[in-house]
Structure formats: C-alpha cells, structure tokens
GROMACS .gro file of C-alpha atoms in nm:
model
  376
    1UNK     CA    1  -0.036   0.019   0.015
    2UNK     CA    2   0.104   0.367  -0.054
    3UNK     CA    3   0.029   0.689   0.022
    4UNK     CA    4   0.122   1.078  -0.082
    5UNK     CA    5   0.184   1.316   0.163
    6UNK     CA    6   0.168   1.275   0.514
    7UNK     CA    7  -0.223   1.193   0.536
    8UNK     CA    8  -0.261   0.840   0.629
    9UNK     CA    9   0.101   0.802   0.720
   10UNK     CA   10   0.014   0.655   1.079
   11UNK     CA   11  -0.256   0.391   0.888
   12UNK     CA   12   0.043   0.255   0.658
   13UNK     CA   13   0.274   0.240   0.974
   14UNK     CA   14   0.097   0.026   1.178
   15UNK     CA   15  -0.030  -0.179   0.878
   16UNK     CA   16   0.341  -0.246   0.781
   17UNK     CA   17   0.417  -0.366   1.165
   18UNK     CA   18   0.071  -0.528   1.215
   19UNK     CA   19   0.054  -0.333   1.524
   20UNK     CA   20  -0.335  -0.405   1.582
   21UNK     CA   21  -0.354  -0.726   1.430
   22UNK     CA   22  -0.536  -0.923   1.694
   23UNK     CA   23  -0.680  -1.239   1.468
   24UNK     CA   24  -0.719  -1.558   1.689
   25UNK     CA   25  -0.854  -1.888   1.594
   26UNK     CA   26  -0.734  -2.191   1.364
   27UNK     CA   27  -0.779  -2.006   1.082
   28UNK     CA   28  -0.599  -1.681   1.161
   29UNK     CA   29  -0.255  -1.643   1.007
   30UNK     CA   30   0.072  -1.578   1.227
   31UNK     CA   31   0.150  -1.188   1.276
   32UNK     CA   32   0.401  -1.106   1.023
   33UNK     CA   33   0.565  -0.762   1.034
   34UNK     CA   34   0.635  -0.592   0.681
   35UNK     CA   35   0.833  -0.305   0.598
   36UNK     CA   36   0.768   0.079   0.584
   37UNK     CA   37   0.966   0.327   0.380
   38UNK     CA   38   0.878   0.723   0.374
   39UNK     CA   39   0.998   0.872   0.048
   40UNK     CA   40   1.046   1.226   0.070
   41UNK     CA   41   1.281   1.270  -0.252
   42UNK     CA   42   1.064   1.175  -0.554
   43UNK     CA   43   1.406   1.171  -0.785
   44UNK     CA   44   1.479   0.894  -0.586
   45UNK     CA   45   1.176   0.696  -0.585
   46UNK     CA   46   1.252   0.454  -0.851
   47UNK     CA   47   1.566   0.339  -0.656
   48UNK     CA   48   1.424   0.319  -0.343
   49UNK     CA   49   1.092   0.163  -0.467
   50UNK     CA   50   1.355  -0.136  -0.641
   51UNK     CA   51   1.485  -0.218  -0.288
   52UNK     CA   52   1.086  -0.379  -0.236
   53UNK     CA   53   1.272  -0.703  -0.400
   54UNK     CA   54   1.527  -0.697  -0.117
   55UNK     CA   55   1.304  -0.765   0.125
   56UNK     CA   56   1.135  -1.072  -0.047
   57UNK     CA   57   1.501  -1.231  -0.075
   58UNK     CA   58   1.524  -1.250   0.298
   59UNK     CA   59   1.703  -1.610   0.433
   60UNK     CA   60   1.417  -1.786   0.520
   61UNK     CA   61   1.348  -2.172   0.516
   62UNK     CA   62   1.368  -2.422   0.203
   63UNK     CA   63   1.086  -2.616   0.234
   64UNK     CA   64   0.880  -2.783  -0.024
   65UNK     CA   65   0.519  -2.615  -0.047
   66UNK     CA   66   0.239  -2.793  -0.117
   67UNK     CA   67  -0.053  -2.646  -0.286
   68UNK     CA   68  -0.394  -2.734  -0.286
   69UNK     CA   69  -0.561  -2.933  -0.566
   70UNK     CA   70  -0.665  -2.762  -0.868
   71UNK     CA   71  -0.804  -2.877  -1.199
   72UNK     CA   72  -0.495  -2.868  -1.473
   73UNK     CA   73  -0.607  -2.742  -1.779
   74UNK     CA   74  -0.359  -2.934  -2.004
   75UNK     CA   75  -0.536  -3.237  -1.921
   76UNK     CA   76  -0.343  -3.417  -1.610
   77UNK     CA   77  -0.689  -3.357  -1.446
   78UNK     CA   78  -0.635  -3.293  -1.037
   79UNK     CA   79  -0.331  -3.185  -0.953
   80UNK     CA   80  -0.068  -3.034  -0.697
   81UNK     CA   81   0.204  -2.788  -0.735
   82UNK     CA   82   0.523  -2.903  -0.513
   83UNK     CA   83   0.730  -2.571  -0.478
   84UNK     CA   84   1.064  -2.491  -0.326
   85UNK     CA   85   1.230  -2.139  -0.320
   86UNK     CA   86   1.619  -2.159  -0.495
   87UNK     CA   87   1.850  -1.944  -0.301
   88UNK     CA   88   2.233  -1.877  -0.334
   89UNK     CA   89   2.454  -1.705  -0.100
   90UNK     CA   90   2.119  -1.749   0.117
   91UNK     CA   91   1.902  -1.521  -0.090
   92UNK     CA   92   1.612  -1.583  -0.284
   93UNK     CA   93   1.653  -1.617  -0.636
   94UNK     CA   94   1.357  -1.804  -0.781
   95UNK     CA   95   1.123  -2.109  -0.751
   96UNK     CA   96   1.123  -2.439  -0.881
   97UNK     CA   97   0.808  -2.634  -0.905
   98UNK     CA   98   0.647  -2.944  -1.045
   99UNK     CA   99   0.292  -3.088  -1.079
  100UNK     CA  100   0.199  -3.412  -0.972
  101UNK     CA  101  -0.102  -3.554  -1.020
  102UNK     CA  102  -0.364  -3.594  -0.690
  103UNK     CA  103  -0.411  -3.941  -0.771
  104UNK     CA  104   0.003  -4.002  -0.766
  105UNK     CA  105   0.033  -3.819  -0.418
  106UNK     CA  106  -0.320  -3.919  -0.227
  107UNK     CA  107  -0.466  -4.196  -0.412
  108UNK     CA  108  -0.403  -4.476  -0.165
  109UNK     CA  109  -0.646  -4.232   0.070
  110UNK     CA  110  -0.887  -4.162  -0.193
  111UNK     CA  111  -0.948  -4.493  -0.301
  112UNK     CA  112  -0.902  -4.688   0.066
  113UNK     CA  113  -1.177  -4.935   0.163
  114UNK     CA  114  -1.080  -5.224   0.434
  115UNK     CA  115  -1.438  -5.311   0.486
  116UNK     CA  116  -1.770  -5.185   0.541
  117UNK     CA  117  -1.830  -4.832   0.660
  118UNK     CA  118  -1.439  -4.760   0.650
  119UNK     CA  119  -1.235  -4.484   0.484
  120UNK     CA  120  -0.997  -4.220   0.502
  121UNK     CA  121  -0.987  -3.860   0.457
  122UNK     CA  122  -0.711  -3.553   0.450
  123UNK     CA  123  -0.754  -3.204   0.550
  124UNK     CA  124  -0.521  -2.935   0.536
  125UNK     CA  125  -0.371  -2.717   0.782
  126UNK     CA  126  -0.712  -2.505   0.767
  127UNK     CA  127  -0.922  -2.790   0.846
  128UNK     CA  128  -1.045  -2.831   0.470
  129UNK     CA  129  -1.129  -3.128   0.342
  130UNK     CA  130  -0.890  -3.260   0.067
  131UNK     CA  131  -1.024  -3.609   0.041
  132UNK     CA  132  -1.316  -3.731   0.170
  133UNK     CA  133  -1.590  -3.991   0.060
  134UNK     CA  134  -1.829  -3.758   0.030
  135UNK     CA  135  -1.636  -3.580  -0.209
  136UNK     CA  136  -1.595  -3.658  -0.605
  137UNK     CA  137  -1.313  -3.908  -0.641
  138UNK     CA  138  -1.021  -3.711  -0.792
  139UNK     CA  139  -1.050  -3.897  -1.130
  140UNK     CA  140  -1.403  -3.740  -1.150
  141UNK     CA  141  -1.324  -3.411  -1.082
  142UNK     CA  142  -1.356  -3.191  -1.392
  143UNK     CA  143  -1.347  -2.847  -1.278
  144UNK     CA  144  -1.146  -2.622  -0.988
  145UNK     CA  145  -1.289  -2.800  -0.654
  146UNK     CA  146  -1.455  -2.620  -0.369
  147UNK     CA  147  -1.299  -2.675  -0.045
  148UNK     CA  148  -1.519  -2.713   0.251
  149UNK     CA  149  -1.465  -2.720   0.637
  150UNK     CA  150  -1.444  -3.091   0.717
  151UNK     CA  151  -1.696  -3.090   0.972
  152UNK     CA  152  -1.961  -3.048   0.687
  153UNK     CA  153  -1.869  -3.422   0.674
  154UNK     CA  154  -1.795  -3.521   1.006
  155UNK     CA  155  -2.053  -3.357   1.205
  156UNK     CA  156  -2.078  -3.563   1.572
  157UNK     CA  157  -1.958  -3.337   1.850
  158UNK     CA  158  -1.698  -3.568   1.966
  159UNK     CA  159  -1.533  -3.504   1.638
  160UNK     CA  160  -1.424  -3.157   1.740
  161UNK     CA  161  -1.177  -3.363   1.960
  162UNK     CA  162  -1.034  -3.526   1.654
  163UNK     CA  163  -1.072  -3.168   1.470
  164UNK     CA  164  -0.859  -2.978   1.722
  165UNK     CA  165  -0.580  -3.256   1.756
  166UNK     CA  166  -0.558  -3.268   1.379
  167UNK     CA  167  -0.478  -2.883   1.341
  168UNK     CA  168  -0.228  -2.896   1.597
  169UNK     CA  169  -0.084  -3.155   1.384
  170UNK     CA  170  -0.059  -3.422   1.675
  171UNK     CA  171  -0.127  -3.811   1.655
  172UNK     CA  172  -0.397  -3.969   1.820
  173UNK     CA  173  -0.674  -4.233   1.800
  174UNK     CA  174  -1.036  -4.191   1.962
  175UNK     CA  175  -1.351  -4.444   1.927
  176UNK     CA  176  -1.704  -4.316   1.953
  177UNK     CA  177  -2.041  -4.393   1.799
  178UNK     CA  178  -2.028  -4.203   1.464
  179UNK     CA  179  -2.258  -4.073   1.206
  180UNK     CA  180  -2.190  -4.188   0.858
  181UNK     CA  181  -2.361  -4.000   0.557
  182UNK     CA  182  -2.406  -4.242   0.253
  183UNK     CA  183  -2.529  -4.120  -0.085
  184UNK     CA  184  -2.818  -4.233  -0.228
  185UNK     CA  185  -2.730  -4.292  -0.554
  186UNK     CA  186  -2.644  -3.944  -0.688
  187UNK     CA  187  -2.606  -3.729  -0.426
  188UNK     CA  188  -2.648  -3.438  -0.628
  189UNK     CA  189  -3.052  -3.524  -0.690
  190UNK     CA  190  -3.108  -3.800  -0.457
  191UNK     CA  191  -2.926  -3.724  -0.093
  192UNK     CA  192  -2.773  -3.916   0.157
  193UNK     CA  193  -2.903  -4.105   0.434
  194UNK     CA  194  -2.750  -4.159   0.812
  195UNK     CA  195  -2.666  -4.485   0.975
  196UNK     CA  196  -2.444  -4.488   1.347
  197UNK     CA  197  -2.132  -4.686   1.337
  198UNK     CA  198  -1.905  -4.762   1.645
  199UNK     CA  199  -1.556  -4.612   1.463
  200UNK     CA  200  -1.212  -4.570   1.540
  201UNK     CA  201  -1.046  -4.277   1.410
  202UNK     CA  202  -0.665  -4.293   1.359
  203UNK     CA  203  -0.486  -3.958   1.291
  204UNK     CA  204  -0.143  -3.835   1.219
  205UNK     CA  205   0.042  -3.520   0.993
  206UNK     CA  206   0.206  -3.607   0.696
  207UNK     CA  207   0.546  -3.511   0.734
  208UNK     CA  208   0.672  -3.212   0.542
  209UNK     CA  209   0.360  -3.079   0.446
  210UNK     CA  210   0.035  -2.915   0.548
  211UNK     CA  211  -0.157  -3.222   0.535
  212UNK     CA  212  -0.331  -3.432   0.820
  213UNK     CA  213  -0.460  -3.772   0.725
  214UNK     CA  214  -0.706  -3.967   0.923
  215UNK     CA  215  -0.831  -4.354   0.891
  216UNK     CA  216  -1.159  -4.423   1.005
  217UNK     CA  217  -1.226  -4.812   1.110
  218UNK     CA  218  -1.559  -4.971   1.203
  219UNK     CA  219  -1.492  -5.164   1.504
  220UNK     CA  220  -1.763  -5.378   1.485
  221UNK     CA  221  -1.650  -5.451   1.118
  222UNK     CA  222  -1.736  -5.869   1.033
  223UNK     CA  223  -1.532  -5.849   0.685
  224UNK     CA  224  -1.319  -6.151   0.795
  225UNK     CA  225  -1.583  -6.376   0.782
  226UNK     CA  226  -1.596  -6.517   0.424
  227UNK     CA  227  -1.919  -6.467   0.289
  228UNK     CA  228  -1.820  -6.654  -0.072
  229UNK     CA  229  -1.687  -7.022  -0.062
  230UNK     CA  230  -1.403  -7.098  -0.234
  231UNK     CA  231  -1.426  -7.117  -0.650
  232UNK     CA  232  -1.131  -7.357  -0.759
  233UNK     CA  233  -1.054  -7.285  -1.121
  234UNK     CA  234  -1.130  -7.544  -1.411
  235UNK     CA  235  -0.957  -7.572  -1.729
  236UNK     CA  236  -1.276  -7.448  -1.887
  237UNK     CA  237  -1.266  -7.136  -1.716
  238UNK     CA  238  -1.115  -6.846  -1.928
  239UNK     CA  239  -1.159  -6.528  -1.791
  240UNK     CA  240  -1.170  -6.223  -2.050
  241UNK     CA  241  -1.092  -5.924  -1.933
  242UNK     CA  242  -1.228  -5.576  -2.119
  243UNK     CA  243  -0.928  -5.439  -2.297
  244UNK     CA  244  -0.982  -5.614  -2.656
  245UNK     CA  245  -0.753  -5.369  -2.782
  246UNK     CA  246  -0.462  -5.520  -2.572
  247UNK     CA  247  -0.540  -5.892  -2.562
  248UNK     CA  248  -0.852  -5.985  -2.813
  249UNK     CA  249  -1.045  -6.264  -2.701
  250UNK     CA  250  -1.011  -6.586  -2.861
  251UNK     CA  251  -1.322  -6.761  -3.011
  252UNK     CA  252  -1.556  -6.497  -2.971
  253UNK     CA  253  -1.708  -6.316  -3.230
  254UNK     CA  254  -1.684  -5.928  -3.178
  255UNK     CA  255  -1.978  -5.696  -3.249
  256UNK     CA  256  -2.128  -5.365  -3.164
  257UNK     CA  257  -2.351  -5.263  -2.889
  258UNK     CA  258  -2.467  -4.887  -2.916
  259UNK     CA  259  -2.145  -4.814  -3.060
  260UNK     CA  260  -1.921  -5.001  -2.805
  261UNK     CA  261  -1.721  -5.272  -2.919
  262UNK     CA  262  -1.835  -5.564  -2.721
  263UNK     CA  263  -1.843  -5.938  -2.744
  264UNK     CA  264  -2.221  -6.102  -2.740
  265UNK     CA  265  -2.227  -6.416  -2.626
  266UNK     CA  266  -2.028  -6.406  -2.318
  267UNK     CA  267  -1.931  -6.124  -2.051
  268UNK     CA  268  -1.620  -5.974  -1.964
  269UNK     CA  269  -1.474  -5.826  -1.636
  270UNK     CA  270  -1.352  -5.521  -1.495
  271UNK     CA  271  -1.203  -5.393  -1.190
  272UNK     CA  272  -1.236  -5.132  -0.954
  273UNK     CA  273  -0.935  -4.947  -0.834
  274UNK     CA  274  -1.055  -5.065  -0.529
  275UNK     CA  275  -0.983  -5.448  -0.610
  276UNK     CA  276  -0.578  -5.341  -0.643
  277UNK     CA  277  -0.339  -5.353  -0.403
  278UNK     CA  278  -0.202  -5.027  -0.500
  279UNK     CA  279  -0.488  -4.811  -0.664
  280UNK     CA  280  -0.313  -4.522  -0.793
  281UNK     CA  281  -0.065  -4.756  -0.991
  282UNK     CA  282  -0.369  -4.889  -1.161
  283UNK     CA  283  -0.452  -4.546  -1.242
  284UNK     CA  284  -0.175  -4.366  -1.334
  285UNK     CA  285   0.047  -4.642  -1.522
  286UNK     CA  286  -0.122  -4.762  -1.868
  287UNK     CA  287  -0.200  -5.112  -1.911
  288UNK     CA  288  -0.007  -5.309  -2.159
  289UNK     CA  289  -0.090  -5.584  -2.345
  290UNK     CA  290   0.188  -5.777  -2.102
  291UNK     CA  291  -0.002  -5.662  -1.784
  292UNK     CA  292  -0.301  -5.776  -1.916
  293UNK     CA  293  -0.188  -6.139  -1.954
  294UNK     CA  294  -0.031  -6.137  -1.621
  295UNK     CA  295  -0.401  -6.064  -1.489
  296UNK     CA  296  -0.525  -6.357  -1.678
  297UNK     CA  297  -0.268  -6.606  -1.594
  298UNK     CA  298  -0.336  -6.504  -1.221
  299UNK     CA  299  -0.696  -6.504  -1.273
  300UNK     CA  300  -0.726  -6.859  -1.452
  301UNK     CA  301  -0.411  -7.042  -1.296
  302UNK     CA  302  -0.525  -7.382  -1.156
  303UNK     CA  303  -0.232  -7.460  -1.019
  304UNK     CA  304  -0.276  -7.143  -0.738
  305UNK     CA  305   0.145  -7.100  -0.828
  306UNK     CA  306   0.083  -6.788  -1.036
  307UNK     CA  307   0.234  -6.496  -0.852
  308UNK     CA  308  -0.013  -6.229  -0.751
  309UNK     CA  309   0.141  -5.856  -0.719
  310UNK     CA  310  -0.176  -5.676  -0.867
  311UNK     CA  311  -0.534  -5.793  -0.682
  312UNK     CA  312  -0.657  -5.798  -0.360
  313UNK     CA  313  -0.633  -6.154  -0.215
  314UNK     CA  314  -1.053  -6.201  -0.258
  315UNK     CA  315  -1.049  -6.094  -0.625
  316UNK     CA  316  -0.982  -6.411  -0.794
  317UNK     CA  317  -1.243  -6.619  -0.619
  318UNK     CA  318  -1.506  -6.311  -0.691
  319UNK     CA  319  -1.377  -6.367  -1.063
  320UNK     CA  320  -1.435  -6.711  -1.095
  321UNK     CA  321  -1.766  -6.694  -0.870
  322UNK     CA  322  -1.932  -6.452  -1.063
  323UNK     CA  323  -1.845  -6.668  -1.382
  324UNK     CA  324  -2.123  -6.895  -1.298
  325UNK     CA  325  -2.328  -6.608  -1.413
  326UNK     CA  326  -2.262  -6.660  -1.823
  327UNK     CA  327  -2.456  -7.000  -1.797
  328UNK     CA  328  -2.733  -6.821  -1.638
  329UNK     CA  329  -2.732  -6.534  -1.868
  330UNK     CA  330  -2.711  -6.745  -2.187
  331UNK     CA  331  -2.995  -6.984  -2.049
  332UNK     CA  332  -3.301  -7.034  -2.295
  333UNK     CA  333  -3.526  -6.847  -2.033
  334UNK     CA  334  -3.293  -6.526  -2.013
  335UNK     CA  335  -3.268  -6.552  -2.388
  336UNK     CA  336  -3.626  -6.482  -2.424
  337UNK     CA  337  -3.576  -6.142  -2.238
  338UNK     CA  338  -3.268  -6.063  -2.423
  339UNK     CA  339  -3.402  -5.848  -2.685
  340UNK     CA  340  -3.532  -5.583  -2.441
  341UNK     CA  341  -3.211  -5.578  -2.227
  342UNK     CA  342  -2.934  -5.340  -2.292
  343UNK     CA  343  -2.674  -5.477  -2.021
  344UNK     CA  344  -2.640  -5.742  -1.759
  345UNK     CA  345  -2.423  -5.714  -1.522
  346UNK     CA  346  -2.268  -5.803  -1.161
  347UNK     CA  347  -2.058  -5.617  -0.906
  348UNK     CA  348  -1.874  -5.737  -0.604
  349UNK     CA  349  -1.786  -5.560  -0.305
  350UNK     CA  350  -1.421  -5.644  -0.361
  351UNK     CA  351  -1.417  -5.447  -0.694
  352UNK     CA  352  -1.515  -5.718  -0.949
  353UNK     CA  353  -1.761  -5.610  -1.188
  354UNK     CA  354  -1.880  -5.870  -1.485
  355UNK     CA  355  -2.108  -5.703  -1.770
  356UNK     CA  356  -2.296  -5.900  -2.087
  357UNK     CA  357  -2.258  -5.848  -2.350
  358UNK     CA  358  -1.895  -5.803  -2.282
  359UNK     CA  359  -1.742  -5.443  -2.357
  360UNK     CA  360  -1.460  -5.253  -2.350
  361UNK     CA  361  -1.467  -4.946  -2.041
  362UNK     CA  362  -1.250  -4.645  -1.911
  363UNK     CA  363  -1.032  -4.730  -1.688
  364UNK     CA  364  -1.150  -4.457  -1.460
  365UNK     CA  365  -1.492  -4.620  -1.474
  366UNK     CA  366  -1.601  -4.691  -1.099
  367UNK     CA  367  -1.895  -4.921  -1.040
  368UNK     CA  368  -1.883  -4.823  -0.698
  369UNK     CA  369  -1.943  -4.437  -0.792
  370UNK     CA  370  -2.244  -4.540  -1.017
  371UNK     CA  371  -2.582  -4.465  -0.848
  372UNK     CA  372  -2.711  -4.792  -0.865
  373UNK     CA  373  -2.405  -4.935  -0.684
  374UNK     CA  374  -2.417  -4.631  -0.407
  375UNK     CA  375  -2.757  -4.689  -0.332
  376UNK     CA  376  -2.759  -5.048  -0.225
   0.00000   0.00000   0.00000
C-alpha cells in the first residue's frame, strides 16, 4: 500500500508493523511484520522502490510447499503443485516447481476401503477437506474443486476433539459412535442417508506437508468372515478382460453394442481401483498387453502357483464365482428377454465388475461410484 503526503501516514506504519493484528483461532495466520518506507525525495523513488524485492529475498526456510489440488487445463486432471525456493548465498533467486496428479500422491487415501463403512480422509492446515468419501474421487473432477470445512462431513460433537488435535498436527486416536452419511445414488439429486457406526479414528500429520490424514475403521466390521465359498479354477474357466484392444478374446465374435465394441455371447470383467493392492498405480500407469496377460494368467491359474502382485486376495475368487452368471445369462429363459435388455452386470464389494455383452470401459470407470451401486 502507499500514499502521498503525510495523510494516512500513521495507518501505513501500523499496517506494516501489524501492530493492531489481534486475530485468533485456527484460521488466523501468524503475525508477520512488513516494511515501512517514507520517500521524501521523489527523484529517488525508482531506486528506493527497487529495494522492495530485497525484502522478499531475505533468508528463510527452503521447505517444499504443497498447493491445494486444482484442475489442470492441460489434461492432467486434478493436480498438486510442489514448489521450493531456490537460494544462492542465502538469498532468494527464484522458485522451482513440479505438478503431480492427486492420484499419484493421494490416490491410496481416496480409494482406501478396508471394510464396510471404513474410509480415510485428508485435511489441510485450515481444516478443509482435501479427500473424503463425500467428495468426488479425483479422476471424476472436471473443474477446480470447492473446499469445505471437514466438520460439514464429520458433524458429530465428538469429532471436535479429533478436529482440534489434527489442526495442532498431533497424532492420536479416538473411538465413538459416529454418524456415517451415505450417498443415495447420485447425492446431488437424491441426497444422503445416515447410519450410526462404532468407529475408531486414527490420525497423524503427513511429514513436510500441510496435510493431516485420518483413517476411520469400523470396530464392529465382520469382513473377515468369508461370505463366498472358495471357487477352484477349472480348465474351462477362461477370463476375458475388457481391454480387447490389448488382448483380443479368442473364439468370440466381436460386434457393436450401441456404438461400443463388444462380445455378445459372453461376459468380460473390469476391476474397480479398490480391487488392486495399489489403486494409484492402476490408475496412473498405462496397461499393456503384458500387464493384461499377467492378470489373466493369475485369474485362470489352476495350480495356484501364479504370482499375484496386482489384486487383493479375494478378487480371484470373486471372478470365478461371478463367471457362473454366464450360464444363467445365456440360458433359454434369459435369451427370451434379451431383446429388451441392454446390459446385464454384477458388481462385488471387492471391486469385480462383470458385464454382458462384454465391452471395453474407461480405466477410471468405477462401479462403486455409480448410482445403482452406491444406493445399495
């Protein structure tokens, strides 16, 4: 700020010194005194104002700064900028920065799902939700996100203890009967429903960032009880993966289904990110013919000797179990109603999606984010 003459001189001095800065609370920034300079000789104004840059080049920390996620207009989707000052002789010379996708750095949090009503979320130093199950997953964001206070999504009075501790960048845990807000299909149009779940909150700051991560576990979860019996592979079990462009199915004629390349006589499978041990790797590393063949070798292995570095332990069993739907879908009774059906499909809670006619789907397509899946 600046002024001419002595009018308002005292205001400018107080602004620079921040002598009346009294803001408090978690959203208040730290008091940082600035610089006040009176210019009495206008001939020297250019020289004196040039010293403005020297004030900002004073020695300071060289820590990496993480931006809030924003939408990248060049096609990367939701990204975070990591920036660090460049100093020479302890004076600022510039800034170096790199953009990384949110899936690369936060993907495992966004797709964390250990059991029913279990999830993880991230807040920043102001308590704003960066990742939360009530927010769109990173790959579905197509514009700059709007950030909300985490208390809008975690509204229980007990959460205040968690919230304040996270803002202080502490680690801790707390168990209480928490309210879960579950989307009714498309939450924008159908709203949410709530359930009470005894939950254990575990939180800790992410080193060298402004982020704090929290994992919420259902203390009454029974997902360790197998609900599906073991399904052994047989020599007739041949899984077809939806990436026909990489590994074409053998013995199945290709056709067109509403503009989609498809195989009419049988189904194919696709996996949600949650089906993978490393969801962010699946979303960010392009699949190749070799990768897909490794999937199929493991899923169809009859000896159980094939190494598995991709999928969670229950996925192969779910693929084999849902394959039994092929005979049902191709039965004479089902064939009689075929003309009135567009797609038939099954989704399991461990991320297996089977559809007939088999068709190729976008990698980011996630059945868990569809209205029919969320509502159930």
